[in-house]
Amino acid sequence: MLKNGDQTVPANRDDHPDKSVGKLGNPQAPRGGNLRGARPKRAWYRPSLLKVVLLLVLLGLMSAVWFEAETSTLQSRLLSDYAQRLTYQLQPGITNAARYPHQGPFDERLGYTRLPILLPRLQVNGMRVERRAVFSPELLRYVDAGFHPPYREKSQAGLTILDSEQQPLFHYRYPRRGYEGFGQIPAPVVNTLLFIENRDLLDE
């Protein structure tokens, strides 16, 4: 019913949509039904060119990861080329292209961690640095990123002071005793170390 002033007039049945009208507003279409000519939705499992391409790419990536995990071919090529650029050279004078360790039992025992403190003291007392290790740019970035520089560790270190005629005035080594090469180590010492490491190594 509609109110119009003081009179009440019946509402036209056409003013209200029928309850049977579908979602698209067609009175003759059932609720939830599709209109004639409407494009049906494609199921996700139906094959298409894009899906086939994505599947092939995914399979290719999985195969590449599996091959690299089994053979390490890519790592060996890339890392070996990069490692060849992690170099240093002994050059005369003082340079800032060098880094010193801050901690570590080996570096602390041999005094490498105290080099930034000892070198200025020596220069104040009239000594000079003739040669110093200069890092390559790649090695500088490698160390600044927090990695340890690759180098051949010494089994023995020390200090030697020479006079003007290059005669030794003072000589000290740490550890004090050591072998210059593996061939100079007596066989009983080698066998003892092998036995401590693994008792089966001496089994014929």
mmCIF file with all atom_site columns, C-alpha atoms in Angstrom:
data_model
loop_
_atom_site.group_PDB
_atom_site.id
_atom_site.type_symbol
_atom_site.label_atom_id
_atom_site.label_alt_id
_atom_site.label_comp_id
_atom_site.label_asym_id
_atom_site.label_entity_id
_atom_site.label_seq_id
_atom_site.pdbx_PDB_ins_code
_atom_site.Cartn_x
_atom_site.Cartn_y
_atom_site.Cartn_z
_atom_site.occupancy
_atom_site.B_iso_or_equiv
_atom_site.pdbx_formal_charge
_atom_site.auth_seq_id
_atom_site.auth_comp_id
_atom_site.auth_asym_id
_atom_site.auth_atom_id
_atom_site.pdbx_PDB_model_num
ATOM 1   C CA . MET A 1 1   ? 0.000   0.000   0.000   1.00 0.00 ? 1   MET A CA 1
ATOM 2   C CA . LEU A 1 2   ? 1.182   3.544   -0.773  1.00 0.00 ? 2   LEU A CA 1
ATOM 3   C CA . LYS A 1 3   ? 0.127   6.651   1.071   1.00 0.00 ? 3   LYS A CA 1
ATOM 4   C CA . ASN A 1 4   ? -0.838  9.690   -1.032  1.00 0.00 ? 4   ASN A CA 1
ATOM 5   C CA . GLY A 1 5   ? -1.966  12.470  1.213   1.00 0.00 ? 5   GLY A CA 1
ATOM 6   C CA . ASP A 1 6   ? -5.026  11.220  3.138   1.00 0.00 ? 6   ASP A CA 1
ATOM 7   C CA . GLN A 1 7   ? -5.834  8.500   0.666   1.00 0.00 ? 7   GLN A CA 1
ATOM 8   C CA . THR A 1 8   ? -4.428  5.089   0.480   1.00 0.00 ? 8   THR A CA 1
ATOM 9   C CA . VAL A 1 9   ? -4.050  3.569   -2.916  1.00 0.00 ? 9   VAL A CA 1
ATOM 10  C CA . PRO A 1 10  ? -3.057  0.015   -3.623  1.00 0.00 ? 10  PRO A CA 1
ATOM 11  C CA . ALA A 1 11  ? 0.389   -0.460  -4.954  1.00 0.00 ? 11  ALA A CA 1
ATOM 12  C CA . ASN A 1 12  ? 0.866   -1.818  -8.416  1.00 0.00 ? 12  ASN A CA 1
ATOM 13  C CA . ARG A 1 13  ? 2.177   -5.338  -8.537  1.00 0.00 ? 13  ARG A CA 1
ATOM 14  C CA . ASP A 1 14  ? 4.673   -4.248  -11.182 1.00 0.00 ? 14  ASP A CA 1
ATOM 15  C CA . ASP A 1 15  ? 6.276   -1.760  -8.745  1.00 0.00 ? 15  ASP A CA 1
ATOM 16  C CA . HIS A 1 16  ? 7.920   -4.549  -6.784  1.00 0.00 ? 16  HIS A CA 1
ATOM 17  C CA . PRO A 1 17  ? 10.194  -7.169  -8.303  1.00 0.00 ? 17  PRO A CA 1
ATOM 18  C CA . ASP A 1 18  ? 8.952   -10.671 -8.178  1.00 0.00 ? 18  ASP A CA 1
ATOM 19  C CA . LYS A 1 19  ? 10.626  -12.978 -5.727  1.00 0.00 ? 19  LYS A CA 1
ATOM 20  C CA . SER A 1 20  ? 11.395  -15.353 -8.532  1.00 0.00 ? 20  SER A CA 1
ATOM 21  C CA . VAL A 1 21  ? 13.634  -12.823 -10.340 1.00 0.00 ? 21  VAL A CA 1
ATOM 22  C CA . GLY A 1 22  ? 17.163  -14.095 -10.775 1.00 0.00 ? 22  GLY A CA 1
ATOM 23  C CA . LYS A 1 23  ? 20.426  -12.423 -9.828  1.00 0.00 ? 23  LYS A CA 1
ATOM 24  C CA . LEU A 1 24  ? 20.693  -10.630 -13.155 1.00 0.00 ? 24  LEU A CA 1
ATOM 25  C CA . GLY A 1 25  ? 17.223  -9.115  -12.917 1.00 0.00 ? 25  GLY A CA 1
ATOM 26  C CA . ASN A 1 26  ? 15.562  -11.357 -15.512 1.00 0.00 ? 26  ASN A CA 1
ATOM 27  C CA . PRO A 1 27  ? 12.149  -12.476 -14.213 1.00 0.00 ? 27  PRO A CA 1
ATOM 28  C CA . GLN A 1 28  ? 12.226  -15.572 -16.328 1.00 0.00 ? 28  GLN A CA 1
ATOM 29  C CA . ALA A 1 29  ? 15.741  -16.699 -15.280 1.00 0.00 ? 29  ALA A CA 1
ATOM 30  C CA . PRO A 1 30  ? 15.835  -19.024 -12.297 1.00 0.00 ? 30  PRO A CA 1
ATOM 31  C CA . ARG A 1 31  ? 17.908  -18.051 -9.277  1.00 0.00 ? 31  ARG A CA 1
ATOM 32  C CA . GLY A 1 32  ? 21.528  -19.067 -9.718  1.00 0.00 ? 32  GLY A CA 1
ATOM 33  C CA . GLY A 1 33  ? 21.029  -20.042 -13.363 1.00 0.00 ? 33  GLY A CA 1
ATOM 34  C CA . ASN A 1 34  ? 23.036  -18.909 -16.374 1.00 0.00 ? 34  ASN A CA 1
ATOM 35  C CA . LEU A 1 35  ? 21.619  -16.671 -19.058 1.00 0.00 ? 35  LEU A CA 1
ATOM 36  C CA . ARG A 1 36  ? 21.513  -17.820 -22.631 1.00 0.00 ? 36  ARG A CA 1
ATOM 37  C CA . GLY A 1 37  ? 24.725  -16.731 -24.346 1.00 0.00 ? 37  GLY A CA 1
ATOM 38  C CA . ALA A 1 38  ? 26.676  -16.158 -21.085 1.00 0.00 ? 38  ALA A CA 1
ATOM 39  C CA . ARG A 1 39  ? 30.292  -17.376 -21.206 1.00 0.00 ? 39  ARG A CA 1
ATOM 40  C CA . PRO A 1 40  ? 30.832  -20.289 -18.790 1.00 0.00 ? 40  PRO A CA 1
ATOM 41  C CA . LYS A 1 41  ? 33.702  -20.146 -16.325 1.00 0.00 ? 41  LYS A CA 1
ATOM 42  C CA . ARG A 1 42  ? 36.787  -22.162 -17.220 1.00 0.00 ? 42  ARG A CA 1
ATOM 43  C CA . ALA A 1 43  ? 37.959  -24.677 -14.677 1.00 0.00 ? 43  ALA A CA 1
ATOM 44  C CA . TRP A 1 44  ? 41.506  -24.237 -13.306 1.00 0.00 ? 44  TRP A CA 1
ATOM 45  C CA . TYR A 1 45  ? 42.481  -27.754 -14.342 1.00 0.00 ? 45  TYR A CA 1
ATOM 46  C CA . ARG A 1 46  ? 41.713  -27.203 -18.009 1.00 0.00 ? 46  ARG A CA 1
ATOM 47  C CA . PRO A 1 47  ? 44.927  -27.017 -20.088 1.00 0.00 ? 47  PRO A CA 1
ATOM 48  C CA . SER A 1 48  ? 46.042  -23.711 -21.545 1.00 0.00 ? 48  SER A CA 1
ATOM 49  C CA . LEU A 1 49  ? 49.220  -22.378 -23.145 1.00 0.00 ? 49  LEU A CA 1
ATOM 50  C CA . LEU A 1 50  ? 50.140  -20.245 -20.124 1.00 0.00 ? 50  LEU A CA 1
ATOM 51  C CA . LYS A 1 51  ? 49.766  -23.151 -17.724 1.00 0.00 ? 51  LYS A CA 1
ATOM 52  C CA . VAL A 1 52  ? 51.852  -25.425 -19.905 1.00 0.00 ? 52  VAL A CA 1
ATOM 53  C CA . VAL A 1 53  ? 54.626  -22.819 -20.128 1.00 0.00 ? 53  VAL A CA 1
ATOM 54  C CA . LEU A 1 54  ? 54.623  -22.250 -16.365 1.00 0.00 ? 54  LEU A CA 1
ATOM 55  C CA . LEU A 1 55  ? 54.745  -25.983 -15.743 1.00 0.00 ? 55  LEU A CA 1
ATOM 56  C CA . LEU A 1 56  ? 57.710  -26.403 -18.094 1.00 0.00 ? 56  LEU A CA 1
ATOM 57  C CA . VAL A 1 57  ? 59.556  -23.505 -16.440 1.00 0.00 ? 57  VAL A CA 1
ATOM 58  C CA . LEU A 1 58  ? 58.928  -24.987 -12.990 1.00 0.00 ? 58  LEU A CA 1
ATOM 59  C CA . LEU A 1 59  ? 60.172  -28.398 -14.097 1.00 0.00 ? 59  LEU A CA 1
ATOM 60  C CA . GLY A 1 60  ? 63.264  -26.803 -15.632 1.00 0.00 ? 60  GLY A CA 1
ATOM 61  C CA . LEU A 1 61  ? 64.087  -24.950 -12.423 1.00 0.00 ? 61  LEU A CA 1
ATOM 62  C CA . MET A 1 62  ? 63.627  -28.068 -10.328 1.00 0.00 ? 62  MET A CA 1
ATOM 63  C CA . SER A 1 63  ? 65.887  -30.029 -12.671 1.00 0.00 ? 63  SER A CA 1
ATOM 64  C CA . ALA A 1 64  ? 68.558  -27.311 -12.534 1.00 0.00 ? 64  ALA A CA 1
ATOM 65  C CA . VAL A 1 65  ? 68.455  -27.220 -8.721  1.00 0.00 ? 65  VAL A CA 1
ATOM 66  C CA . TRP A 1 66  ? 68.716  -31.008 -8.518  1.00 0.00 ? 66  TRP A CA 1
ATOM 67  C CA . PHE A 1 67  ? 71.616  -31.094 -10.992 1.00 0.00 ? 67  PHE A CA 1
ATOM 68  C CA . GLU A 1 68  ? 73.474  -28.355 -9.104  1.00 0.00 ? 68  GLU A CA 1
ATOM 69  C CA . ALA A 1 69  ? 72.910  -30.110 -5.767  1.00 0.00 ? 69  ALA A CA 1
ATOM 70  C CA . GLU A 1 70  ? 74.334  -33.344 -7.173  1.00 0.00 ? 70  GLU A CA 1
ATOM 71  C CA . THR A 1 71  ? 77.292  -32.001 -9.176  1.00 0.00 ? 71  THR A CA 1
ATOM 72  C CA . SER A 1 72  ? 78.013  -28.408 -7.926  1.00 0.00 ? 72  SER A CA 1
ATOM 73  C CA . THR A 1 73  ? 79.010  -27.510 -11.493 1.00 0.00 ? 73  THR A CA 1
ATOM 74  C CA . LEU A 1 74  ? 77.833  -23.899 -11.340 1.00 0.00 ? 74  LEU A CA 1
ATOM 75  C CA . GLN A 1 75  ? 79.324  -23.313 -7.906  1.00 0.00 ? 75  GLN A CA 1
ATOM 76  C CA . SER A 1 76  ? 82.703  -24.706 -8.910  1.00 0.00 ? 76  SER A CA 1
ATOM 77  C CA . ARG A 1 77  ? 82.913  -22.440 -11.939 1.00 0.00 ? 77  ARG A CA 1
ATOM 78  C CA . LEU A 1 78  ? 81.648  -19.238 -10.353 1.00 0.00 ? 78  LEU A CA 1
ATOM 79  C CA . LEU A 1 79  ? 83.367  -19.619 -6.988  1.00 0.00 ? 79  LEU A CA 1
ATOM 80  C CA . SER A 1 80  ? 86.695  -20.669 -8.469  1.00 0.00 ? 80  SER A CA 1
ATOM 81  C CA . ASP A 1 81  ? 86.762  -17.625 -10.745 1.00 0.00 ? 81  ASP A CA 1
ATOM 82  C CA . TYR A 1 82  ? 85.844  -15.390 -7.806  1.00 0.00 ? 82  TYR A CA 1
ATOM 83  C CA . ALA A 1 83  ? 88.438  -17.002 -5.514  1.00 0.00 ? 83  ALA A CA 1
ATOM 84  C CA . GLN A 1 84  ? 91.209  -16.260 -8.014  1.00 0.00 ? 84  GLN A CA 1
ATOM 85  C CA . ARG A 1 85  ? 90.545  -12.547 -7.514  1.00 0.00 ? 85  ARG A CA 1
ATOM 86  C CA . LEU A 1 86  ? 90.873  -12.769 -3.709  1.00 0.00 ? 86  LEU A CA 1
ATOM 87  C CA . THR A 1 87  ? 94.588  -11.983 -3.735  1.00 0.00 ? 87  THR A CA 1
ATOM 88  C CA . TYR A 1 88  ? 97.152  -9.812  -1.960  1.00 0.00 ? 88  TYR A CA 1
ATOM 89  C CA . GLN A 1 89  ? 100.644 -8.614  -2.780  1.00 0.00 ? 89  GLN A CA 1
ATOM 90  C CA . LEU A 1 90  ? 103.576 -7.333  -0.786  1.00 0.00 ? 90  LEU A CA 1
ATOM 91  C CA . GLN A 1 91  ? 104.190 -3.720  -1.772  1.00 0.00 ? 91  GLN A CA 1
ATOM 92  C CA . PRO A 1 92  ? 106.505 -1.102  -0.307  1.00 0.00 ? 92  PRO A CA 1
ATOM 93  C CA . GLY A 1 93  ? 105.285 1.662   1.961   1.00 0.00 ? 93  GLY A CA 1
ATOM 94  C CA . ILE A 1 94  ? 102.173 2.107   4.052   1.00 0.00 ? 94  ILE A CA 1
ATOM 95  C CA . THR A 1 95  ? 98.740  1.504   2.625   1.00 0.00 ? 95  THR A CA 1
ATOM 96  C CA . ASN A 1 96  ? 95.183  1.355   3.856   1.00 0.00 ? 96  ASN A CA 1
ATOM 97  C CA . ALA A 1 97  ? 94.324  -1.583  1.586   1.00 0.00 ? 97  ALA A CA 1
ATOM 98  C CA . ALA A 1 98  ? 94.842  -4.104  4.385   1.00 0.00 ? 98  ALA A CA 1
ATOM 99  C CA . ARG A 1 99  ? 92.752  -5.539  7.207   1.00 0.00 ? 99  ARG A CA 1
ATOM 100 C CA . TYR A 1 100 ? 93.883  -7.087  10.482  1.00 0.00 ? 100 TYR A CA 1
ATOM 101 C CA . PRO A 1 101 ? 92.034  -9.712  12.517  1.00 0.00 ? 101 PRO A CA 1
ATOM 102 C CA . HIS A 1 102 ? 90.252  -8.668  15.690  1.00 0.00 ? 102 HIS A CA 1
ATOM 103 C CA . GLN A 1 103 ? 89.915  -12.036 17.411  1.00 0.00 ? 103 GLN A CA 1
ATOM 104 C CA . GLY A 1 104 ? 90.690  -15.706 17.092  1.00 0.00 ? 104 GLY A CA 1
ATOM 105 C CA . PRO A 1 105 ? 92.981  -18.041 19.100  1.00 0.00 ? 105 PRO A CA 1
ATOM 106 C CA . PHE A 1 106 ? 95.525  -18.470 16.308  1.00 0.00 ? 106 PHE A CA 1
ATOM 107 C CA . ASP A 1 107 ? 95.678  -14.744 15.514  1.00 0.00 ? 107 ASP A CA 1
ATOM 108 C CA . GLU A 1 108 ? 95.868  -13.784 19.177  1.00 0.00 ? 108 GLU A CA 1
ATOM 109 C CA . ARG A 1 109 ? 98.603  -16.345 19.915  1.00 0.00 ? 109 ARG A CA 1
ATOM 110 C CA . LEU A 1 110 ? 100.811 -15.137 17.047  1.00 0.00 ? 110 LEU A CA 1
ATOM 111 C CA . GLY A 1 111 ? 100.119 -11.448 17.708  1.00 0.00 ? 111 GLY A CA 1
ATOM 112 C CA . TYR A 1 112 ? 98.235  -10.595 14.509  1.00 0.00 ? 112 TYR A CA 1
ATOM 113 C CA . THR A 1 113 ? 95.444  -8.939  16.467  1.00 0.00 ? 113 THR A CA 1
ATOM 114 C CA . ARG A 1 114 ? 97.939  -6.477  18.022  1.00 0.00 ? 114 ARG A CA 1
ATOM 115 C CA . LEU A 1 115 ? 99.449  -5.281  14.744  1.00 0.00 ? 115 LEU A CA 1
ATOM 116 C CA . PRO A 1 116 ? 97.304  -2.092  14.584  1.00 0.00 ? 116 PRO A CA 1
ATOM 117 C CA . ILE A 1 117 ? 98.708  -1.174  18.022  1.00 0.00 ? 117 ILE A CA 1
ATOM 118 C CA . LEU A 1 118 ? 102.316 -2.269  17.567  1.00 0.00 ? 118 LEU A CA 1
ATOM 119 C CA . LEU A 1 119 ? 102.969 -0.742  14.131  1.00 0.00 ? 119 LEU A CA 1
ATOM 120 C CA . PRO A 1 120 ? 102.339 2.901   15.188  1.00 0.00 ? 120 PRO A CA 1
ATOM 121 C CA . ARG A 1 121 ? 104.533 2.393   18.256  1.00 0.00 ? 121 ARG A CA 1
ATOM 122 C CA . LEU A 1 122 ? 107.385 1.096   16.144  1.00 0.00 ? 122 LEU A CA 1
ATOM 123 C CA . GLN A 1 123 ? 107.101 4.028   13.736  1.00 0.00 ? 123 GLN A CA 1
ATOM 124 C CA . VAL A 1 124 ? 107.192 6.527   16.596  1.00 0.00 ? 124 VAL A CA 1
ATOM 125 C CA . ASN A 1 125 ? 110.452 4.983   17.777  1.00 0.00 ? 125 ASN A CA 1
ATOM 126 C CA . GLY A 1 126 ? 112.184 5.538   14.432  1.00 0.00 ? 126 GLY A CA 1
ATOM 127 C CA . MET A 1 127 ? 111.289 2.337   12.576  1.00 0.00 ? 127 MET A CA 1
ATOM 128 C CA . ARG A 1 128 ? 109.517 2.197   9.242   1.00 0.00 ? 128 ARG A CA 1
ATOM 129 C CA . VAL A 1 129 ? 107.438 -0.317  7.396   1.00 0.00 ? 129 VAL A CA 1
ATOM 130 C CA . GLU A 1 130 ? 109.205 -1.382  4.220   1.00 0.00 ? 130 GLU A CA 1
ATOM 131 C CA . ARG A 1 131 ? 106.598 -3.769  2.835   1.00 0.00 ? 131 ARG A CA 1
ATOM 132 C CA . ARG A 1 132 ? 103.029 -4.527  3.682   1.00 0.00 ? 132 ARG A CA 1
ATOM 133 C CA . ALA A 1 133 ? 100.377 -6.851  2.278   1.00 0.00 ? 133 ALA A CA 1
ATOM 134 C CA . VAL A 1 134 ? 97.993  -4.968  -0.029  1.00 0.00 ? 134 VAL A CA 1
ATOM 135 C CA . PHE A 1 135 ? 94.585  -6.542  -0.580  1.00 0.00 ? 135 PHE A CA 1
ATOM 136 C CA . SER A 1 136 ? 92.914  -6.630  -3.952  1.00 0.00 ? 136 SER A CA 1
ATOM 137 C CA . PRO A 1 137 ? 89.580  -4.743  -4.245  1.00 0.00 ? 137 PRO A CA 1
ATOM 138 C CA . GLU A 1 138 ? 87.648  -8.017  -4.261  1.00 0.00 ? 138 GLU A CA 1
ATOM 139 C CA . LEU A 1 139 ? 89.459  -9.208  -1.130  1.00 0.00 ? 139 LEU A CA 1
ATOM 140 C CA . LEU A 1 140 ? 88.757  -5.905  0.631   1.00 0.00 ? 140 LEU A CA 1
ATOM 141 C CA . ARG A 1 141 ? 85.030  -6.215  -0.064  1.00 0.00 ? 141 ARG A CA 1
ATOM 142 C CA . TYR A 1 142 ? 85.172  -9.874  0.965   1.00 0.00 ? 142 TYR A CA 1
ATOM 143 C CA . VAL A 1 143 ? 86.752  -9.084  4.344   1.00 0.00 ? 143 VAL A CA 1
ATOM 144 C CA . ASP A 1 144 ? 84.580  -6.022  4.974   1.00 0.00 ? 144 ASP A CA 1
ATOM 145 C CA . ALA A 1 145 ? 81.533  -8.246  4.496   1.00 0.00 ? 145 ALA A CA 1
ATOM 146 C CA . GLY A 1 146 ? 82.619  -10.251 7.552   1.00 0.00 ? 146 GLY A CA 1
ATOM 147 C CA . PHE A 1 147 ? 84.451  -13.200 5.974   1.00 0.00 ? 147 PHE A CA 1
ATOM 148 C CA . HIS A 1 148 ? 87.936  -14.390 6.898   1.00 0.00 ? 148 HIS A CA 1
ATOM 149 C CA . PRO A 1 149 ? 90.639  -13.765 4.272   1.00 0.00 ? 149 PRO A CA 1
ATOM 150 C CA . PRO A 1 150 ? 92.110  -16.903 2.688   1.00 0.00 ? 150 PRO A CA 1
ATOM 151 C CA . TYR A 1 151 ? 95.823  -17.299 3.321   1.00 0.00 ? 151 TYR A CA 1
ATOM 152 C CA . ARG A 1 152 ? 98.344  -19.981 4.133   1.00 0.00 ? 152 ARG A CA 1
ATOM 153 C CA . GLU A 1 153 ? 98.636  -20.141 7.900   1.00 0.00 ? 153 GLU A CA 1
ATOM 154 C CA . LYS A 1 154 ? 102.085 -20.332 9.414   1.00 0.00 ? 154 LYS A CA 1
ATOM 155 C CA . SER A 1 155 ? 102.934 -23.183 11.729  1.00 0.00 ? 155 SER A CA 1
ATOM 156 C CA . GLN A 1 156 ? 105.651 -21.053 13.312  1.00 0.00 ? 156 GLN A CA 1
ATOM 157 C CA . ALA A 1 157 ? 106.103 -17.305 13.656  1.00 0.00 ? 157 ALA A CA 1
ATOM 158 C CA . GLY A 1 158 ? 108.539 -15.024 15.392  1.00 0.00 ? 158 GLY A CA 1
ATOM 159 C CA . LEU A 1 159 ? 110.818 -12.010 15.249  1.00 0.00 ? 159 LEU A CA 1
ATOM 160 C CA . THR A 1 160 ? 114.326 -11.544 13.861  1.00 0.00 ? 160 THR A CA 1
ATOM 161 C CA . ILE A 1 161 ? 116.363 -8.358  14.382  1.00 0.00 ? 161 ILE A CA 1
ATOM 162 C CA . LEU A 1 162 ? 119.374 -7.788  12.124  1.00 0.00 ? 162 LEU A CA 1
ATOM 163 C CA . ASP A 1 163 ? 122.196 -5.258  12.387  1.00 0.00 ? 163 ASP A CA 1
ATOM 164 C CA . SER A 1 164 ? 123.531 -3.038  9.629   1.00 0.00 ? 164 SER A CA 1
ATOM 165 C CA . GLU A 1 165 ? 125.553 -5.945  8.236   1.00 0.00 ? 165 GLU A CA 1
ATOM 166 C CA . GLN A 1 166 ? 122.455 -8.202  8.164   1.00 0.00 ? 166 GLN A CA 1
ATOM 167 C CA . GLN A 1 167 ? 123.741 -10.264 11.068  1.00 0.00 ? 167 GLN A CA 1
ATOM 168 C CA . PRO A 1 168 ? 121.106 -11.502 13.545  1.00 0.00 ? 168 PRO A CA 1
ATOM 169 C CA . LEU A 1 169 ? 121.038 -9.670  16.850  1.00 0.00 ? 169 LEU A CA 1
ATOM 170 C CA . PHE A 1 170 ? 117.863 -11.260 18.139  1.00 0.00 ? 170 PHE A CA 1
ATOM 171 C CA . HIS A 1 171 ? 115.954 -14.296 17.000  1.00 0.00 ? 171 HIS A CA 1
ATOM 172 C CA . TYR A 1 172 ? 112.767 -15.742 18.467  1.00 0.00 ? 172 TYR A CA 1
ATOM 173 C CA . ARG A 1 173 ? 110.325 -18.332 17.189  1.00 0.00 ? 173 ARG A CA 1
ATOM 174 C CA . TYR A 1 174 ? 106.961 -19.530 18.465  1.00 0.00 ? 174 TYR A CA 1
ATOM 175 C CA . PRO A 1 175 ? 106.556 -22.419 18.932  1.00 0.00 ? 175 PRO A CA 1
ATOM 176 C CA . ARG A 1 176 ? 110.242 -22.645 19.702  1.00 0.00 ? 176 ARG A CA 1
ATOM 177 C CA . ARG A 1 177 ? 110.670 -26.097 18.200  1.00 0.00 ? 177 ARG A CA 1
ATOM 178 C CA . GLY A 1 178 ? 109.242 -27.263 14.935  1.00 0.00 ? 178 GLY A CA 1
ATOM 179 C CA . TYR A 1 179 ? 109.963 -29.152 11.717  1.00 0.00 ? 179 TYR A CA 1
ATOM 180 C CA . GLU A 1 180 ? 110.641 -27.290 8.502   1.00 0.00 ? 180 GLU A CA 1
ATOM 181 C CA . GLY A 1 181 ? 108.962 -29.953 6.372   1.00 0.00 ? 181 GLY A CA 1
ATOM 182 C CA . PHE A 1 182 ? 106.914 -33.109 6.625   1.00 0.00 ? 182 PHE A CA 1
ATOM 183 C CA . GLY A 1 183 ? 109.844 -35.258 5.509   1.00 0.00 ? 183 GLY A CA 1
ATOM 184 C CA . GLN A 1 184 ? 111.846 -34.274 8.597   1.00 0.00 ? 184 GLN A CA 1
ATOM 185 C CA . ILE A 1 185 ? 109.267 -35.619 11.027  1.00 0.00 ? 185 ILE A CA 1
ATOM 186 C CA . PRO A 1 186 ? 110.374 -38.997 12.462  1.00 0.00 ? 186 PRO A CA 1
ATOM 187 C CA . ALA A 1 187 ? 108.202 -41.980 11.619  1.00 0.00 ? 187 ALA A CA 1
ATOM 188 C CA . PRO A 1 188 ? 107.289 -42.792 15.264  1.00 0.00 ? 188 PRO A CA 1
ATOM 189 C CA . VAL A 1 189 ? 105.890 -39.286 15.678  1.00 0.00 ? 189 VAL A CA 1
ATOM 190 C CA . VAL A 1 190 ? 103.801 -39.593 12.507  1.00 0.00 ? 190 VAL A CA 1
ATOM 191 C CA . ASN A 1 191 ? 102.489 -43.020 13.496  1.00 0.00 ? 191 ASN A CA 1
ATOM 192 C CA . THR A 1 192 ? 101.643 -41.782 16.977  1.00 0.00 ? 192 THR A CA 1
ATOM 193 C CA . LEU A 1 193 ? 99.585  -38.919 15.589  1.00 0.00 ? 193 LEU A CA 1
ATOM 194 C CA . LEU A 1 194 ? 97.854  -41.267 13.150  1.00 0.00 ? 194 LEU A CA 1
ATOM 195 C CA . PHE A 1 195 ? 97.049  -43.680 15.956  1.00 0.00 ? 195 PHE A CA 1
ATOM 196 C CA . ILE A 1 196 ? 95.576  -40.875 18.067  1.00 0.00 ? 196 ILE A CA 1
ATOM 197 C CA . GLU A 1 197 ? 93.504  -39.635 15.146  1.00 0.00 ? 197 GLU A CA 1
ATOM 198 C CA . ASN A 1 198 ? 92.232  -43.032 14.043  1.00 0.00 ? 198 ASN A CA 1
ATOM 199 C CA . ARG A 1 199 ? 93.457  -46.413 15.284  1.00 0.00 ? 199 ARG A CA 1
ATOM 200 C CA . ASP A 1 200 ? 92.423  -48.080 12.030  1.00 0.00 ? 200 ASP A CA 1
ATOM 201 C CA . LEU A 1 201 ? 94.932  -46.010 10.005  1.00 0.00 ? 201 LEU A CA 1
ATOM 202 C CA . LEU A 1 202 ? 97.793  -48.286 11.118  1.00 0.00 ? 202 LEU A CA 1
ATOM 203 C CA . ASP A 1 203 ? 95.889  -51.468 10.314  1.00 0.00 ? 203 ASP A CA 1
ATOM 204 C CA . GLU A 1 204 ? 97.406  -53.241 7.329   1.00 0.00 ? 204 GLU A CA 1
#
